[in-house]
Amino acid sequence: MRQIRDYFAAEDVLEVETPLLMPSGSQDPALTSFATSAPAEANHWPRGYLQTSPEFAMKRLLAAGSGDIFQLCHAFRVEQPGRYHLAEFVLLEWYRVGFDHHHLMDDVEALVLALLPSLHFERKTYAELFQGEYGFDPHTASTIRLSETAAATGAELGVASDDRVVLFDVLFAQLFLRDRPATDALFVYDFPVEQCAYARIAPGSPPVAQRFELIIGGVEIANGYFEVTDYEEQLERHRREGIRRQQLKLPEMESDPLFLAALDAGMPSCSGVALGVDRLVMLCTGQQSLNQCTSFDPFGAALEHC
């Protein structure tokens, strides 16, 4: 933690704190927020959500003119517990004004090398890696070809056999999220538009989502974006997420009105990244699971028989 803070102090990036309990949860269909409720006698308190990321609150600060900012905080996600997943974890999130995703990859690499100087970094596009492993361009591949390729890996697809988002997730996991040398650090960038999340879309043939993931030793460590700052575009992304949540029979989640108001007022061009600190500590200390890197595992005993 001290080394991380020292890095940002040297870069003149401001440390901020934002609330962990907010009126809105994550709209991302891939994430599930913990919902909270107050005792019956405290009926003046509305339903709240523990944040899966401080993203929206930090973007409100950016819109208010904060400049470059970072935050070390706890985040909460309802996920199947496992080797790389905890319900409560430490997240490092930061935003650089005027950076695109390539400049932000430089920033991430410099920080991580300060902690793990033995790493060897590579950068490859999503298309380059798919072409090398599967022999086709993922951006132009038909859904049928993606489905057949995913099925050939032995993945259980079920009703998701024609869902391009799920198919890309399956194929990506087969390629990169598996055991690799602990010194192997790979940036994968320029994702298919189906996996754009809140990243800008670069026009071209084909168009690509201007985002990246950092994978070290087969473990996903960081996820970064050249951020969408256009209000109308953000509304459209939220609308599409709402439709997808309906398709997946997930609870409806309202947009954060204060975040949208800040975006409408004007947010500077920037790139942002979220980095899993517990996973980085796991790599730094040579451990095999996140439980070995935390002082407490409060739900461990309760989950042993699940």
Short mmCIF file of N, CA and C in Angstrom, two decimals, residues 79-197:
data_model
loop_
_atom_site.label_atom_id
_atom_site.label_comp_id
_atom_site.label_asym_id
_atom_site.label_seq_id
_atom_site.Cartn_x
_atom_site.Cartn_y
_atom_site.Cartn_z
N GLU A 79 -20.08 -13.06 -5.85
CA GLU A 79 -19.46 -13.99 -6.80
C GLU A 79 -19.27 -15.34 -6.12
N GLN A 80 -19.12 -16.36 -6.92
CA GLN A 80 -18.80 -17.67 -6.39
C GLN A 80 -17.42 -17.60 -5.75
N PRO A 81 -17.30 -17.88 -4.44
CA PRO A 81 -15.98 -17.80 -3.81
C PRO A 81 -15.03 -18.81 -4.42
N GLY A 82 -13.77 -18.45 -4.49
CA GLY A 82 -12.79 -19.35 -5.08
C GLY A 82 -11.39 -18.81 -4.91
N ARG A 83 -10.49 -19.42 -5.64
CA ARG A 83 -9.07 -19.10 -5.52
C ARG A 83 -8.79 -17.62 -5.79
N TYR A 84 -9.50 -17.02 -6.75
CA TYR A 84 -9.24 -15.64 -7.14
C TYR A 84 -10.41 -14.70 -6.83
N HIS A 85 -11.36 -15.15 -6.03
CA HIS A 85 -12.55 -14.33 -5.78
C HIS A 85 -12.86 -14.25 -4.29
N LEU A 86 -13.07 -13.04 -3.82
CA LEU A 86 -13.56 -12.78 -2.47
C LEU A 86 -14.75 -11.85 -2.58
N ALA A 87 -15.71 -11.99 -1.65
CA ALA A 87 -16.87 -11.11 -1.66
C ALA A 87 -16.46 -9.66 -1.38
N GLU A 88 -15.50 -9.49 -0.49
CA GLU A 88 -14.95 -8.17 -0.15
C GLU A 88 -13.47 -8.18 -0.50
N PHE A 89 -13.03 -7.21 -1.26
CA PHE A 89 -11.64 -7.19 -1.71
C PHE A 89 -11.13 -5.76 -1.79
N VAL A 90 -9.83 -5.62 -1.97
CA VAL A 90 -9.22 -4.29 -2.07
C VAL A 90 -9.02 -3.95 -3.53
N LEU A 91 -9.51 -2.77 -3.91
CA LEU A 91 -9.44 -2.32 -5.30
C LEU A 91 -8.65 -1.03 -5.37
N LEU A 92 -7.78 -0.94 -6.34
CA LEU A 92 -7.08 0.30 -6.68
C LEU A 92 -7.66 0.79 -8.00
N GLU A 93 -8.25 1.98 -7.97
CA GLU A 93 -8.82 2.53 -9.19
C GLU A 93 -8.25 3.93 -9.41
N TRP A 94 -7.86 4.23 -10.65
CA TRP A 94 -7.34 5.57 -10.91
C TRP A 94 -7.69 6.04 -12.32
N TYR A 95 -7.68 7.37 -12.46
CA TYR A 95 -8.06 8.03 -13.71
C TYR A 95 -7.02 9.07 -14.07
N ARG A 96 -6.64 9.09 -15.34
CA ARG A 96 -5.66 10.04 -15.85
C ARG A 96 -6.31 10.90 -16.93
N VAL A 97 -6.37 12.19 -16.68
CA VAL A 97 -6.96 13.13 -17.62
C VAL A 97 -6.03 13.30 -18.82
N GLY A 98 -6.61 13.23 -20.02
CA GLY A 98 -5.82 13.41 -21.24
C GLY A 98 -5.12 12.16 -21.73
N PHE A 99 -5.26 11.04 -21.01
CA PHE A 99 -4.64 9.78 -21.43
C PHE A 99 -5.61 8.99 -22.28
N ASP A 100 -5.09 8.27 -23.30
CA ASP A 100 -5.86 7.22 -23.94
C ASP A 100 -5.46 5.89 -23.30
N HIS A 101 -6.00 4.78 -23.80
CA HIS A 101 -5.71 3.50 -23.14
C HIS A 101 -4.27 3.06 -23.33
N HIS A 102 -3.60 3.52 -24.38
CA HIS A 102 -2.18 3.18 -24.56
C HIS A 102 -1.32 3.88 -23.52
N HIS A 103 -1.58 5.17 -23.28
CA HIS A 103 -0.84 5.89 -22.25
C HIS A 103 -1.11 5.28 -20.87
N LEU A 104 -2.34 4.84 -20.64
CA LEU A 104 -2.66 4.26 -19.35
C LEU A 104 -1.96 2.92 -19.16
N MET A 105 -1.79 2.15 -20.23
CA MET A 105 -1.02 0.91 -20.11
C MET A 105 0.42 1.21 -19.67
N ASP A 106 1.00 2.29 -20.19
CA ASP A 106 2.34 2.70 -19.73
C ASP A 106 2.34 2.95 -18.23
N ASP A 107 1.30 3.62 -17.76
CA ASP A 107 1.16 3.96 -16.35
C ASP A 107 1.04 2.71 -15.49
N VAL A 108 0.18 1.78 -15.91
CA VAL A 108 -0.02 0.53 -15.17
C VAL A 108 1.28 -0.26 -15.12
N GLU A 109 1.97 -0.34 -16.25
CA GLU A 109 3.22 -1.09 -16.30
C GLU A 109 4.25 -0.50 -15.35
N ALA A 110 4.37 0.82 -15.32
CA ALA A 110 5.35 1.47 -14.44
C ALA A 110 5.04 1.18 -12.97
N LEU A 111 3.76 1.24 -12.60
CA LEU A 111 3.38 0.95 -11.21
C LEU A 111 3.67 -0.50 -10.86
N VAL A 112 3.25 -1.43 -11.69
CA VAL A 112 3.42 -2.85 -11.37
C VAL A 112 4.90 -3.23 -11.34
N LEU A 113 5.70 -2.66 -12.22
CA LEU A 113 7.14 -2.96 -12.22
C LEU A 113 7.81 -2.44 -10.95
N ALA A 114 7.28 -1.39 -10.36
CA ALA A 114 7.81 -0.90 -9.09
C ALA A 114 7.61 -1.92 -7.98
N LEU A 115 6.58 -2.77 -8.12
CA LEU A 115 6.27 -3.79 -7.12
C LEU A 115 6.84 -5.16 -7.50
N LEU A 116 6.85 -5.46 -8.80
CA LEU A 116 7.32 -6.76 -9.29
C LEU A 116 8.32 -6.52 -10.43
N PRO A 117 9.56 -6.13 -10.10
CA PRO A 117 10.52 -5.74 -11.14
C PRO A 117 10.97 -6.88 -12.05
N SER A 118 10.68 -8.13 -11.68
CA SER A 118 11.13 -9.27 -12.50
C SER A 118 10.19 -9.58 -13.66
N LEU A 119 9.08 -8.88 -13.76
CA LEU A 119 8.09 -9.19 -14.78
C LEU A 119 8.60 -8.85 -16.18
N HIS A 120 8.14 -9.65 -17.13
CA HIS A 120 8.37 -9.38 -18.55
C HIS A 120 7.04 -9.02 -19.20
N PHE A 121 6.93 -7.80 -19.73
CA PHE A 121 5.66 -7.32 -20.28
C PHE A 121 5.61 -7.49 -21.79
N GLU A 122 4.43 -7.88 -22.26
CA GLU A 122 4.11 -7.91 -23.68
C GLU A 122 2.78 -7.22 -23.91
N ARG A 123 2.56 -6.73 -25.14
CA ARG A 123 1.27 -6.15 -25.51
C ARG A 123 0.83 -6.75 -26.84
N LYS A 124 -0.38 -7.26 -26.84
CA LYS A 124 -0.94 -7.82 -28.07
C LYS A 124 -2.41 -7.45 -28.17
N THR A 125 -2.87 -7.27 -29.39
CA THR A 125 -4.29 -6.99 -29.57
C THR A 125 -5.08 -8.29 -29.38
N TYR A 126 -6.33 -8.11 -29.06
CA TYR A 126 -7.26 -9.23 -28.93
C TYR A 126 -7.25 -10.05 -30.23
N ALA A 127 -7.27 -9.36 -31.36
CA ALA A 127 -7.32 -10.03 -32.66
C ALA A 127 -6.05 -10.84 -32.92
N GLU A 128 -4.89 -10.29 -32.57
CA GLU A 128 -3.62 -11.01 -32.79
C GLU A 128 -3.61 -12.34 -32.04
N LEU A 129 -4.06 -12.31 -30.80
CA LEU A 129 -4.05 -13.53 -30.00
C LEU A 129 -5.06 -14.55 -30.48
N PHE A 130 -6.25 -14.08 -30.87
CA PHE A 130 -7.26 -15.00 -31.40
C PHE A 130 -6.78 -15.61 -32.71
N GLN A 131 -6.20 -14.79 -33.56
CA GLN A 131 -5.72 -15.29 -34.85
C GLN A 131 -4.65 -16.37 -34.65
N GLY A 132 -3.76 -16.13 -33.68
CA GLY A 132 -2.69 -17.09 -33.43
C GLY A 132 -3.18 -18.39 -32.85
N GLU A 133 -4.21 -18.35 -32.00
CA GLU A 133 -4.71 -19.56 -31.33
C GLU A 133 -5.81 -20.26 -32.11
N TYR A 134 -6.76 -19.47 -32.62
CA TYR A 134 -7.95 -20.05 -33.23
C TYR A 134 -7.97 -19.94 -34.76
N GLY A 135 -7.10 -19.09 -35.31
CA GLY A 135 -7.00 -19.00 -36.76
C GLY A 135 -8.04 -18.14 -37.43
N PHE A 136 -8.70 -17.24 -36.70
CA PHE A 136 -9.67 -16.34 -37.33
C PHE A 136 -9.72 -15.01 -36.58
N ASP A 137 -10.26 -14.00 -37.24
CA ASP A 137 -10.39 -12.67 -36.66
C ASP A 137 -11.67 -12.62 -35.82
N PRO A 138 -11.57 -12.38 -34.51
CA PRO A 138 -12.77 -12.39 -33.67
C PRO A 138 -13.75 -11.28 -34.01
N HIS A 139 -13.25 -10.18 -34.55
CA HIS A 139 -14.12 -9.03 -34.82
C HIS A 139 -15.08 -9.30 -35.98
N THR A 140 -14.67 -10.16 -36.90
CA THR A 140 -15.49 -10.42 -38.08
C THR A 140 -16.07 -11.83 -38.10
N ALA A 141 -15.74 -12.64 -37.11
CA ALA A 141 -16.19 -14.04 -37.09
C ALA A 141 -17.69 -14.11 -36.88
N SER A 142 -18.32 -15.10 -37.51
CA SER A 142 -19.75 -15.31 -37.32
C SER A 142 -20.01 -15.90 -35.95
N THR A 143 -21.23 -15.74 -35.46
CA THR A 143 -21.61 -16.31 -34.17
C THR A 143 -21.50 -17.84 -34.20
N ILE A 144 -21.84 -18.43 -35.34
CA ILE A 144 -21.75 -19.89 -35.49
C ILE A 144 -20.31 -20.35 -35.31
N ARG A 145 -19.37 -19.62 -35.92
CA ARG A 145 -17.97 -20.03 -35.79
C ARG A 145 -17.49 -19.87 -34.35
N LEU A 146 -17.88 -18.81 -33.70
CA LEU A 146 -17.50 -18.62 -32.29
C LEU A 146 -18.07 -19.75 -31.44
N SER A 147 -19.32 -20.12 -31.70
CA SER A 147 -19.98 -21.16 -30.91
C SER A 147 -19.31 -22.51 -31.13
N GLU A 148 -19.01 -22.84 -32.38
CA GLU A 148 -18.35 -24.12 -32.67
C GLU A 148 -16.97 -24.18 -32.05
N THR A 149 -16.24 -23.08 -32.08
CA THR A 149 -14.90 -23.04 -31.50
C THR A 149 -14.97 -23.19 -29.98
N ALA A 150 -15.95 -22.50 -29.36
CA ALA A 150 -16.10 -22.60 -27.92
C ALA A 150 -16.48 -24.03 -27.52
N ALA A 151 -17.39 -24.64 -28.28
CA ALA A 151 -17.81 -26.01 -27.98
C ALA A 151 -16.64 -26.98 -28.10
N ALA A 152 -15.74 -26.72 -29.05
CA ALA A 152 -14.59 -27.60 -29.26
C ALA A 152 -13.62 -27.55 -28.08
N THR A 153 -13.68 -26.49 -27.26
CA THR A 153 -12.83 -26.41 -26.07
C THR A 153 -13.38 -27.24 -24.91
N GLY A 154 -14.61 -27.76 -25.08
CA GLY A 154 -15.24 -28.53 -24.02
C GLY A 154 -16.11 -27.70 -23.10
N ALA A 155 -16.28 -26.43 -23.42
CA ALA A 155 -17.09 -25.55 -22.57
C ALA A 155 -18.56 -25.92 -22.66
N GLU A 156 -19.25 -25.84 -21.51
CA GLU A 156 -20.69 -26.09 -21.46
C GLU A 156 -21.41 -24.77 -21.75
N LEU A 157 -22.01 -24.65 -22.91
CA LEU A 157 -22.61 -23.39 -23.34
C LEU A 157 -24.10 -23.31 -23.05
N GLY A 158 -24.81 -24.42 -23.17
CA GLY A 158 -26.25 -24.43 -22.92
C GLY A 158 -26.98 -23.45 -23.81
N VAL A 159 -27.87 -22.64 -23.20
CA VAL A 159 -28.70 -21.70 -23.97
C VAL A 159 -27.88 -20.51 -24.46
N ALA A 160 -26.62 -20.39 -24.01
CA ALA A 160 -25.80 -19.24 -24.39
C ALA A 160 -25.00 -19.49 -25.68
N SER A 161 -25.35 -20.53 -26.42
CA SER A 161 -24.55 -20.89 -27.59
C SER A 161 -24.61 -19.85 -28.71
N ASP A 162 -25.58 -18.93 -28.66
CA ASP A 162 -25.65 -17.89 -29.68
C ASP A 162 -25.45 -16.49 -29.08
N ASP A 163 -24.93 -16.44 -27.85
CA ASP A 163 -24.68 -15.16 -27.15
C ASP A 163 -23.22 -14.79 -27.35
N ARG A 164 -22.95 -13.77 -28.18
CA ARG A 164 -21.57 -13.43 -28.52
C ARG A 164 -20.77 -12.97 -27.30
N VAL A 165 -21.42 -12.29 -26.38
CA VAL A 165 -20.71 -11.85 -25.18
C VAL A 165 -20.20 -13.06 -24.39
N VAL A 166 -21.06 -14.04 -24.17
CA VAL A 166 -20.67 -15.25 -23.44
C VAL A 166 -19.61 -16.03 -24.21
N LEU A 167 -19.77 -16.13 -25.51
CA LEU A 167 -18.81 -16.88 -26.33
C LEU A 167 -17.42 -16.25 -26.26
N PHE A 168 -17.36 -14.93 -26.35
CA PHE A 168 -16.07 -14.25 -26.23
C PHE A 168 -15.46 -14.48 -24.85
N ASP A 169 -16.29 -14.45 -23.81
CA ASP A 169 -15.78 -14.68 -22.46
C ASP A 169 -15.18 -16.08 -22.33
N VAL A 170 -15.88 -17.06 -22.89
CA VAL A 170 -15.40 -18.45 -22.82
C VAL A 170 -14.08 -18.60 -23.57
N LEU A 171 -14.03 -18.09 -24.78
CA LEU A 171 -12.82 -18.24 -25.59
C LEU A 171 -11.65 -17.46 -25.00
N PHE A 172 -11.93 -16.29 -24.45
CA PHE A 172 -10.89 -15.49 -23.81
C PHE A 172 -10.30 -16.24 -22.62
N ALA A 173 -11.18 -16.84 -21.80
CA ALA A 173 -10.71 -17.59 -20.64
C ALA A 173 -9.85 -18.77 -21.05
N GLN A 174 -10.23 -19.45 -22.12
CA GLN A 174 -9.45 -20.59 -22.60
C GLN A 174 -8.05 -20.16 -23.04
N LEU A 175 -7.96 -18.96 -23.60
CA LEU A 175 -6.69 -18.47 -24.12
C LEU A 175 -5.76 -17.97 -23.03
N PHE A 176 -6.30 -17.15 -22.13
CA PHE A 176 -5.41 -16.36 -21.29
C PHE A 176 -5.51 -16.64 -19.80
N LEU A 177 -6.72 -16.98 -19.32
CA LEU A 177 -6.88 -17.13 -17.88
C LEU A 177 -6.61 -18.57 -17.47
N ARG A 178 -5.38 -18.97 -17.60
CA ARG A 178 -4.95 -20.30 -17.20
C ARG A 178 -3.51 -20.19 -16.74
N ASP A 179 -2.97 -21.26 -16.18
CA ASP A 179 -1.63 -21.21 -15.61
C ASP A 179 -0.59 -20.81 -16.65
N ARG A 180 0.15 -19.77 -16.31
CA ARG A 180 1.26 -19.30 -17.14
C ARG A 180 2.41 -18.97 -16.21
N PRO A 181 3.63 -18.78 -16.74
CA PRO A 181 4.75 -18.42 -15.87
C PRO A 181 4.44 -17.17 -15.06
N ALA A 182 4.86 -17.16 -13.79
CA ALA A 182 4.54 -16.05 -12.90
C ALA A 182 5.17 -14.74 -13.36
N THR A 183 6.18 -14.81 -14.24
CA THR A 183 6.84 -13.60 -14.73
C THR A 183 6.24 -13.09 -16.03
N ASP A 184 5.20 -13.75 -16.52
CA ASP A 184 4.58 -13.42 -17.80
C ASP A 184 3.46 -12.40 -17.58
N ALA A 185 3.70 -11.17 -18.02
CA ALA A 185 2.69 -10.11 -17.89
C ALA A 185 2.25 -9.70 -19.30
N LEU A 186 0.96 -9.82 -19.56
CA LEU A 186 0.44 -9.58 -20.90
C LEU A 186 -0.68 -8.55 -20.88
N PHE A 187 -0.51 -7.49 -21.66
CA PHE A 187 -1.60 -6.56 -21.92
C PHE A 187 -2.33 -7.01 -23.18
N VAL A 188 -3.63 -7.24 -23.05
CA VAL A 188 -4.48 -7.52 -24.20
C VAL A 188 -5.35 -6.28 -24.42
N TYR A 189 -5.35 -5.75 -25.64
CA TYR A 189 -6.09 -4.51 -25.86
C TYR A 189 -6.87 -4.54 -27.18
N ASP A 190 -7.74 -3.54 -27.33
CA ASP A 190 -8.63 -3.41 -28.48
C ASP A 190 -9.56 -4.62 -28.60
N PHE A 191 -10.56 -4.62 -27.74
CA PHE A 191 -11.50 -5.73 -27.60
C PHE A 191 -12.63 -5.65 -28.64
N PRO A 192 -13.35 -6.76 -28.85
CA PRO A 192 -14.56 -6.70 -29.69
C PRO A 192 -15.56 -5.72 -29.11
N VAL A 193 -16.36 -5.10 -29.97
CA VAL A 193 -17.32 -4.10 -29.51
C VAL A 193 -18.37 -4.71 -28.58
N GLU A 194 -18.59 -6.02 -28.67
CA GLU A 194 -19.55 -6.67 -27.77
C GLU A 194 -19.08 -6.61 -26.32
N GLN A 195 -17.78 -6.38 -26.12
CA GLN A 195 -17.21 -6.33 -24.77
C GLN A 195 -16.74 -4.92 -24.43
N CYS A 196 -17.43 -3.92 -24.96
CA CYS A 196 -16.95 -2.54 -24.80
C CYS A 196 -17.15 -2.00 -23.39
N ALA A 197 -18.17 -2.48 -22.64
CA ALA A 197 -18.50 -1.91 -21.32
C ALA A 197 -18.64 -0.40 -21.46
#
